[in-house]
Every structure is written in structure tokens, then in C-alpha cells.
Amino acid sequence: MTGIVALYIFMLAAFTGYEVIARVPVILHTPLMSGSNFVHGIVLVGAMVALGSATTPLEKTIGFIGVLLAAGNAVGGYAVTERMLEMFKSSGARGGKDGKGGGAKAGH
Amino acid sequence: MSDLHFSADALIQASYLVTAFLFIMGLKRMSSPVTARSGILWAGAGMLVATLATFFYPGMTNFPLIIIAVVIGSAVAWISGRRVAMTNIPQMIALYNGMGGGAAAAIAAVELYRGEQQTTAGATLAVVGGIIGAVSFSGSLIAFGKLQGLIRKSLRFGGQQLLNLLILAAALVLGAMVASGYNATAGMVTGLFAAALVLGLSMTLPIGGADMPVVISLYNALTGLAVAFEGFVLGNAAMIIAGTVVGSAGTLLTQLMAKAMNRSLGNVLFSGFGDTGAAAAGTEVTGSLKPIEAADAGVMMAFAQKVIIVPGYGMAVAQAQHKVWELTQLLIDRGVTVRFAIHPVAGRMPGHMNVLLAEAGVPYDLIADLDEINAEFETADVALVIGANDVVNPVARNDKSSPIYGMPILNADKAKNVIVIKRGQGAGFSGIENALFYLDNTRMLYGDGQAAVASLIAAVKSV
């Protein structure tokens, strides 16, 4: 990938990120932050490549820590985001008084 | 052989393209409550595709190490993420975000210690991404510690900003030496990362707990940027796109959050407050607190046309949200219109209270934010304030000497009747007396949040 192409990608991705969430309501701020936190868990693929090309013990150690942390970012980010968004329901979807299932148990 | 490599590479690139598409669509869907649930599934599928494809990267070795690290990291994060209480979500986001920043720094470290960076541009990007990632790593850990209650003090001293500037300068100088390749040694690389880690600590320690959400959001954006930079270094389009999207979306989100909390970003980062317990000033509040029995309050709500519930973080601490929803359902079944009014700082970060109510089963269309609901208080028969204090204090509107003057508040005082559930008589989070409690139309229902709402439920049932 040449430098200028990379810059094009950078610019377009920056606009995309801005536009995608420009009109997000306050109620979704926390889940969306968590969701974008998950998305940068893509650092996992970079950490895998770094560890996959490591040769010295020092490189291997740092690479191992990198993959460990990156996997934590991706999986943890997914787990909490999914848990939060799973709970968002509208009145139409609540079906009688069954609104207390699932996540409510965690509170007791 | 080269043909085989070419096709593996093409397959990986195609997978990354699919991943980028799934991430962007996922984030787009997450920005509306109707589609949000499917958004994380889309993004999750994208992550899976990219991770699997990466195993086929040409020239990869150390597979056992990679698999062990992935399994351990994933298992620990999955268990912690599944078990954490919803009230503690903000610090978990900080923790996972810090891990991402640390991973970006680790990539940079591997590249820089190896010292085979072909171009100065590549090395520069590795250095900048590494510094940002390391700052985000140590800073996020401090944010986690503060919200988790592990770090209670905010470390402040004179010349702190100057010291931070010096540490940053040291990191940049070392970074420039490493990137230019002029006499670069492994020691310089180590010094560079050490300086960046210390900078993250010293930048975050002086910031108070109340401002942490904005800081976490900022570090989230920074981690995205660090990931993008390391993506440039590795020539990895998926990392560049995902990292940049998060970097810009996160920056916007940080600004929105700061605005919702009535603070500016510069104010949060450099003014060194945001601690609770600021000296209580302001005009003395006069009048008396008028208690009410749960039975009377229950009757008042049962025969109301419209009830607006104002929940605060105190409600979540008392775990009363499930009872509140039970009460709400009883009232709705009696034909009462019930709505929830959420102040931007009702939870620990903007939107956090919505998550806590959603956990209890409250549908999101009953929940309104400040701008939507404020005009409706005048038509409400009862405003039920539970666990909220400063965000309904009318002095913010009219007392210029009050520390919270100018903060947007929920106009609960405009309702015909106000019922405040409160543990005892005492000032709020900020130590400021609440004028709302002394108004003629306000009645105090004393007791623990959960018990008080339970007695309200009993009262409504017996009507």
C-alpha cells in the first residue's frame, strides 16, 4: 500500500466515523462508546502479526503480552456491549409484564 | 509457491474488506435504539472474520504462543465482562480500552526493538502510535482504579502541567531519535515507552472521578488512533480503517459527552477538579422539610394523570430500579401516563442511567432526556425524585452565587406535586442544599430507596 493511498483511506475513514455517529441520541452514548471500544479491538490482528514475526525472546514476550491485551480488548468489549444492547427494548416488544427476565437477575 | 502466497494474501485482504464493512455497518446500527442490538452482532462477525483470516498471514510463526495468548486473554475478558454489575460498566470500558492501547504500544515496541523499519515514515508512525497507545494504557488503568474506588485521592501539586509537558517532551525527543535511526539503541526505545507510560499516569491522576467518563471517552478515541497508526506500520487496512473510524467517532463522542455534562474538554483535562465535595457556598435555603407517608404518596400517584419519575445514581446504588419498574407497570395498568426523565449526568456517564433502567426492563420509549421532558413537568401531577439531588436543584437556575449555577437541570419543581425519596436529611453529592426539598409542593418520603418504593407499590395495590 503506498503512502498516499493510506492517507486517502485515513481521510475517508475519519469522515465515516464522524458521520456514522453524528446524530446519536444521549441514551446510546454509553453503549456506543463501549461498541467503538470493541471495534478498536481489531488491534488483535496486528498483535498476532507482530507475535507471528517475533524472533528474539524480548520480541516474543512483548508480542505475547500484546496479543493477550488485544484479545481482552476485543472479547471484553464485545461482552459488555452485547449485554447492554440486549436490554434495550421498546414498549411494543415487552409483551405484558415479562420485562424483568434475563438481565434483571444480575441485580439480585 | 508464489501463486499460493498471492492467493492467501488476496483472501486476507478480501476478509479485511469484509471486516471494515461489517464494523462500519455495525457502528451505524448501534447509533439507533431500534437496530442497536444487531449492530454489535455485525461488528462481532467482522472481528471473527479478521481474526481467522490473520492465521493465514504469510510467514506467520509462533502459533502455539498466539493461540495461548488469545485463549487466556479472551477467557479472562469474557468472564469479567459477563459478570460485572451494570453499575460498574464505565470502569470496565476503561479497562478494556486500556488493554487495546497497551496492545498497540506492544506492536510498536516489537517493531522498534527489531529496528528493521525500512522507512523513517514507518518508524515515525510506530513511535507516535506507540506513545499514544502507552498513554492510553496507563491512563485508562488509572481511570479504572478511580471509578472502581481503588484510587481515592486526586494527586495535585503546583507545576504539574509543566511536569507533564516535560515528560511529553522527553518522550518526543527519544521518539525522534529512534525514528531517525540516528544512534538508536534499545535503551532509547525502553526510555520512550517508560516516558509515555508515566505521562498517562501523571495526566490522569489529577482528574476527579466525576470527570472520568469524558477522560475514558478521550482515551477510547486515542486508542483508536494508535491502532490506526500501527495499521500504517504493518500495512494493515483493517486496522487503519477501524482505528480511524473509532478515532474520529470517539472524538465526536467525547465532545458530546463533555457538552452533556456542561464541561469543556480543556476544562476537564487541565483545570484539575471534577471532584465531589467542593465547598458548599450559595444562599441559605429557608423553609421546612415536609414528610409524607408512603400510603398517602401511593394514593397521590395512583390517582394522577401523569407521573414523571426522576431517577438518580442513588437509585441504582440502592438497586431500586427493579422495584421502580414494578411500580411503573402498576401505574400504567391503572391508566396513569408514566415517563422517566433522565439528566445527562444521572448515571456515571451520559447514557449510563438508560442502561441501568433497561436492565430492569424499562422500555426505552418511556425514557426521555432533559430537552424532551422539561416542558412536560408543568403538566405532570406528580414528579417522583428518587436518588437524584443536584440535577433537580432549582438554585442552578436562579442563584448566581451557587457553585452549580448554570448547570442545566430537570424542572421537577414545576410539577404540581413533588415526592422526594431520600434516605435522610442531608445535602447532595456536591454538598449543596437542595431548594427543591423546601418548596410548598414538595413532600419528603424518607427511607432506603428499595424499601420506600416497595411501600409505594403496596400502597398503590391497596387503592
Coordinates of C-alpha atoms in Angstrom, one line a residue, chain B residues 78-363:
Chain B
W78 CA -15.3 -12.8 28.7
I79 CA -15.8 -13.9 32.3
S80 CA -15.2 -10.4 33.7
G81 CA -17.4 -8.8 31.1
R82 CA -20.3 -11.2 31.7
R83 CA -20.1 -10.9 35.5
V84 CA -19.6 -7.2 36.0
A85 CA -22.6 -5.4 37.5
M86 CA -24.2 -2.8 35.2
T87 CA -23.4 -0.1 37.7
N88 CA -19.7 -0.8 37.1
I89 CA -19.8 -0.8 33.3
P90 CA -17.9 2.5 32.9
Q91 CA -14.7 1.3 34.6
M92 CA -14.8 -2.0 32.6
I93 CA -14.9 0.0 29.4
A94 CA -11.9 1.9 30.7
L95 CA -10.1 -1.3 31.4
Y96 CA -10.7 -3.0 28.0
N97 CA -9.8 0.2 26.3
G98 CA -6.5 0.4 28.2
M99 CA -5.8 -3.1 27.0
G100 CA -6.3 -2.1 23.4
G101 CA -3.9 0.9 23.9
G102 CA -1.4 -1.5 25.5
A103 CA -1.6 -3.8 22.6
A104 CA -1.0 -1.0 20.1
A105 CA 2.1 0.0 22.1
A106 CA 3.3 -3.6 22.2
I107 CA 3.1 -3.8 18.4
A108 CA 5.1 -0.6 18.2
A109 CA 7.6 -2.0 20.7
V110 CA 8.1 -5.2 18.7
E111 CA 8.7 -3.2 15.5
L112 CA 11.1 -0.7 17.1
Y113 CA 13.1 -3.2 19.1
R114 CA 13.6 -5.2 16.0
G115 CA 14.9 -2.0 14.4
E116 CA 14.4 -3.0 10.8
Q117 CA 11.9 -0.3 10.0
Q118 CA 12.6 0.3 6.3
T119 CA 11.5 4.0 6.2
T120 CA 11.6 6.9 8.5
A121 CA 7.9 7.5 7.9
G122 CA 7.1 4.0 9.1
A123 CA 9.3 4.3 12.2
T124 CA 7.8 7.7 13.0
L125 CA 4.2 6.3 12.8
A126 CA 5.3 3.4 15.0
V127 CA 6.7 5.8 17.6
V128 CA 3.7 8.2 17.6
G129 CA 1.2 5.3 17.7
G130 CA 3.3 3.7 20.5
I131 CA 3.3 6.8 22.6
I132 CA -0.4 7.3 22.2
G133 CA -1.1 3.7 22.9
A134 CA 1.0 3.7 26.1
V135 CA -0.5 6.9 27.4
S136 CA -4.0 5.4 26.8
F137 CA -2.9 2.2 28.5
S138 CA -1.6 3.7 31.8
G139 CA -4.2 6.5 31.8
S140 CA -7.1 4.1 31.3
L141 CA -5.8 1.9 34.2
I142 CA -5.9 5.0 36.5
A143 CA -9.4 5.8 35.3
F144 CA -10.4 2.2 36.1
G145 CA -8.8 2.5 39.5
K146 CA -10.6 5.7 40.3
L147 CA -14.1 4.6 39.3
Q148 CA -13.6 1.2 41.0
G149 CA -12.7 3.1 44.2
L150 CA -9.1 1.7 44.3
I151 CA -7.7 5.2 43.9
R152 CA -9.5 7.7 46.1
K153 CA -7.1 10.7 46.1
S154 CA -6.5 13.1 43.2
L155 CA -2.8 13.8 43.1
R156 CA -2.3 17.5 42.5
F157 CA 0.7 19.8 43.0
G158 CA 2.0 23.1 41.7
G159 CA 3.7 22.9 38.3
Q160 CA 2.0 19.7 37.4
Q161 CA 1.2 20.8 33.9
L162 CA 4.8 21.9 33.4
L163 CA 6.0 18.5 34.5
N164 CA 3.6 16.7 32.2
L165 CA 4.9 18.9 29.4
L166 CA 8.5 17.9 30.2
I167 CA 7.7 14.2 30.2
L168 CA 5.9 14.6 26.9
A169 CA 9.0 16.5 25.5
A170 CA 11.3 13.7 26.7
A171 CA 9.1 11.1 25.0
L172 CA 9.1 13.1 21.8
V173 CA 12.8 13.6 21.8
L174 CA 13.6 9.9 22.4
G175 CA 10.9 9.1 19.8
A176 CA 12.6 11.4 17.2
M177 CA 16.0 9.8 17.9
V178 CA 14.5 6.3 17.5
A179 CA 12.6 7.2 14.4
S180 CA 15.5 8.9 12.6
G181 CA 17.6 5.8 13.3
Y182 CA 20.5 8.0 14.4
N183 CA 22.4 6.1 17.1
A184 CA 19.1 4.5 18.1
T185 CA 19.6 1.9 20.9
A186 CA 17.3 -0.5 22.6
G187 CA 17.7 1.7 25.7
M188 CA 16.1 4.6 23.9
V189 CA 13.1 2.5 22.9
T190 CA 12.7 1.5 26.5
G191 CA 13.0 5.1 27.7
L192 CA 10.5 6.2 25.1
F193 CA 7.8 3.8 26.4
A194 CA 8.6 4.4 30.0
A195 CA 8.1 8.2 29.5
A196 CA 4.8 7.6 27.7
L197 CA 3.5 5.3 30.4
V198 CA 4.4 7.8 33.1
L199 CA 2.8 10.6 31.1
G200 CA -0.5 8.6 31.1
L201 CA -0.3 8.3 34.9
S202 CA 0.5 11.9 35.6
M203 CA -2.1 13.2 33.2
T204 CA -4.9 11.2 34.7
L205 CA -4.1 11.2 38.4
P206 CA -5.2 14.8 39.0
I207 CA -8.6 14.4 37.3
G208 CA -11.5 13.9 39.6
G209 CA -13.9 10.9 39.5
A210 CA -16.9 12.9 38.2
D211 CA -15.0 13.8 35.0
M212 CA -13.7 10.3 34.4
P213 CA -16.3 9.4 31.7
V214 CA -15.1 12.2 29.5
V215 CA -11.5 11.0 30.0
I216 CA -12.4 7.4 29.3
S217 CA -14.1 8.5 26.1
L218 CA -11.0 10.5 25.1
Y219 CA -8.7 7.6 25.7
N220 CA -11.0 5.4 23.7
A221 CA -10.5 7.8 20.7
L222 CA -6.8 7.9 21.3
T223 CA -6.5 4.1 21.3
G224 CA -8.4 4.1 18.0
L225 CA -5.8 6.5 16.6
A226 CA -2.9 4.4 18.0
V227 CA -4.4 1.3 16.3
A228 CA -4.7 3.2 13.0
F229 CA -1.0 4.3 13.2
E230 CA 0.2 0.8 13.9
G231 CA -2.0 -0.3 11.0
F232 CA 0.0 2.0 8.7
V233 CA 3.2 0.5 10.1
L234 CA 2.0 -3.1 9.3
G235 CA 0.3 -2.1 6.1
N236 CA -2.9 -3.5 7.5
A237 CA -6.0 -1.8 6.0
A238 CA -8.5 -3.3 8.6
M239 CA -6.6 -1.7 11.4
I240 CA -6.3 1.7 9.6
I241 CA -10.0 1.8 8.8
A242 CA -11.3 0.5 12.1
G243 CA -8.8 2.6 14.2
T244 CA -9.5 5.8 12.3
V245 CA -13.3 5.3 12.4
V246 CA -13.1 4.9 16.2
G247 CA -10.6 7.8 16.5
S248 CA -13.0 10.2 14.8
A249 CA -16.2 8.8 16.2
G250 CA -14.6 8.7 19.7
T251 CA -13.5 12.4 19.4
L252 CA -17.1 13.4 18.5
L253 CA -18.5 11.3 21.3
T254 CA -16.1 12.9 23.8
Q255 CA -17.2 16.3 22.7
L256 CA -20.9 15.3 23.0
M257 CA -20.3 13.9 26.5
A258 CA -18.4 16.9 27.7
K259 CA -21.3 19.1 26.4
A260 CA -23.9 16.9 28.1
M261 CA -22.0 17.3 31.4
N262 CA -21.7 21.0 30.9
R263 CA -17.9 20.9 30.8
S264 CA -15.4 21.7 28.1
L265 CA -12.7 19.2 27.2
G266 CA -9.9 21.6 28.1
N267 CA -11.6 22.3 31.4
V268 CA -11.7 18.6 32.2
L269 CA -8.1 17.9 31.3
F270 CA -6.3 21.0 32.6
S271 CA -8.4 22.5 35.4
G272 CA -7.9 19.7 37.8
F273 CA -11.2 19.4 39.5
G274 CA -14.4 17.5 38.9
D275 CA -14.0 16.1 42.4
T276 CA -17.1 15.9 44.6
G277 CA -17.3 17.7 47.9
A278 CA -16.4 21.1 46.6
A279 CA -17.0 23.8 49.3
A280 CA -20.7 24.4 49.6
A281 CA -21.4 28.0 49.0
G282 CA -24.6 29.8 47.9
T283 CA -27.5 31.4 49.6
E284 CA -29.0 29.8 52.7
V285 CA -32.2 27.9 51.9
T286 CA -35.1 28.7 54.1
G287 CA -38.4 26.8 54.8
S288 CA -39.1 23.4 56.2
L289 CA -39.0 19.8 55.0
K290 CA -42.5 18.3 54.9
P291 CA -42.6 14.5 55.3
I292 CA -45.2 12.2 53.7
E293 CA -46.3 8.7 54.5
A294 CA -45.9 6.1 51.7
A295 CA -49.6 5.3 51.8
D296 CA -50.5 8.9 51.1
A297 CA -47.9 9.2 48.4
G298 CA -49.1 6.0 46.8
V299 CA -52.7 7.3 46.6
M300 CA -51.5 10.6 45.1
M301 CA -49.7 8.7 42.3
A302 CA -52.5 6.1 41.8
F303 CA -55.0 8.9 41.0
A304 CA -52.6 11.0 39.0
Q305 CA -53.0 11.6 35.3
K306 CA -49.3 11.9 34.7
V307 CA -46.3 10.9 36.7
I308 CA -42.7 11.7 35.8
I309 CA -40.0 9.7 37.6
V310 CA -36.6 11.3 38.0
P311 CA -34.0 8.6 38.8
G312 CA -30.5 9.4 40.0
Y313 CA -27.4 7.3 40.6
G314 CA -28.6 6.8 44.2
M315 CA -31.5 4.7 42.9
A316 CA -29.0 2.3 41.1
V317 CA -26.8 2.1 44.2
A318 CA -29.9 1.1 46.3
Q319 CA -30.7 -1.5 43.5
A320 CA -34.2 0.0 43.4
Q321 CA -34.7 0.2 39.6
H322 CA -36.5 -3.2 39.5
K323 CA -39.0 -2.0 42.1
V324 CA -39.4 1.3 40.3
W325 CA -40.3 -0.6 37.1
E326 CA -42.8 -2.7 39.1
L327 CA -44.4 0.5 40.4
T328 CA -44.4 1.9 36.9
Q329 CA -46.2 -1.1 35.5
L330 CA -48.9 -0.9 38.2
L331 CA -49.5 2.8 37.5
I332 CA -49.6 2.2 33.7
D333 CA -52.2 -0.5 34.3
R334 CA -54.3 2.0 36.2
G335 CA -54.2 4.3 33.1
V336 CA -51.6 6.7 34.5
T337 CA -49.1 8.1 32.0
V338 CA -45.6 7.5 33.3
R339 CA -42.4 8.8 31.9
F340 CA -38.8 8.7 33.1
A341 CA -36.7 11.9 33.0
I342 CA -33.0 11.4 32.6
H343 CA -30.4 14.0 33.3
P344 CA -27.2 13.6 31.3
V345 CA -25.2 13.0 34.5
A346 CA -27.8 10.9 36.1
G347 CA -25.5 7.8 35.9
R348 CA -21.8 7.6 35.9
M349 CA -21.6 8.7 32.2
P350 CA -24.1 10.0 29.7
G351 CA -26.5 7.2 28.8
H352 CA -25.5 5.0 31.8
M353 CA -28.8 5.5 33.6
N354 CA -30.6 4.3 30.4
V355 CA -28.6 1.1 30.6
L356 CA -29.5 0.6 34.2
L357 CA -33.2 1.2 33.6
A358 CA -33.1 -1.1 30.5
E359 CA -31.5 -3.7 32.8
A360 CA -34.6 -3.5 35.0
G361 CA -36.8 -3.9 31.9
V362 CA -38.0 -0.3 31.4
P363 CA -38.7 0.2 27.6

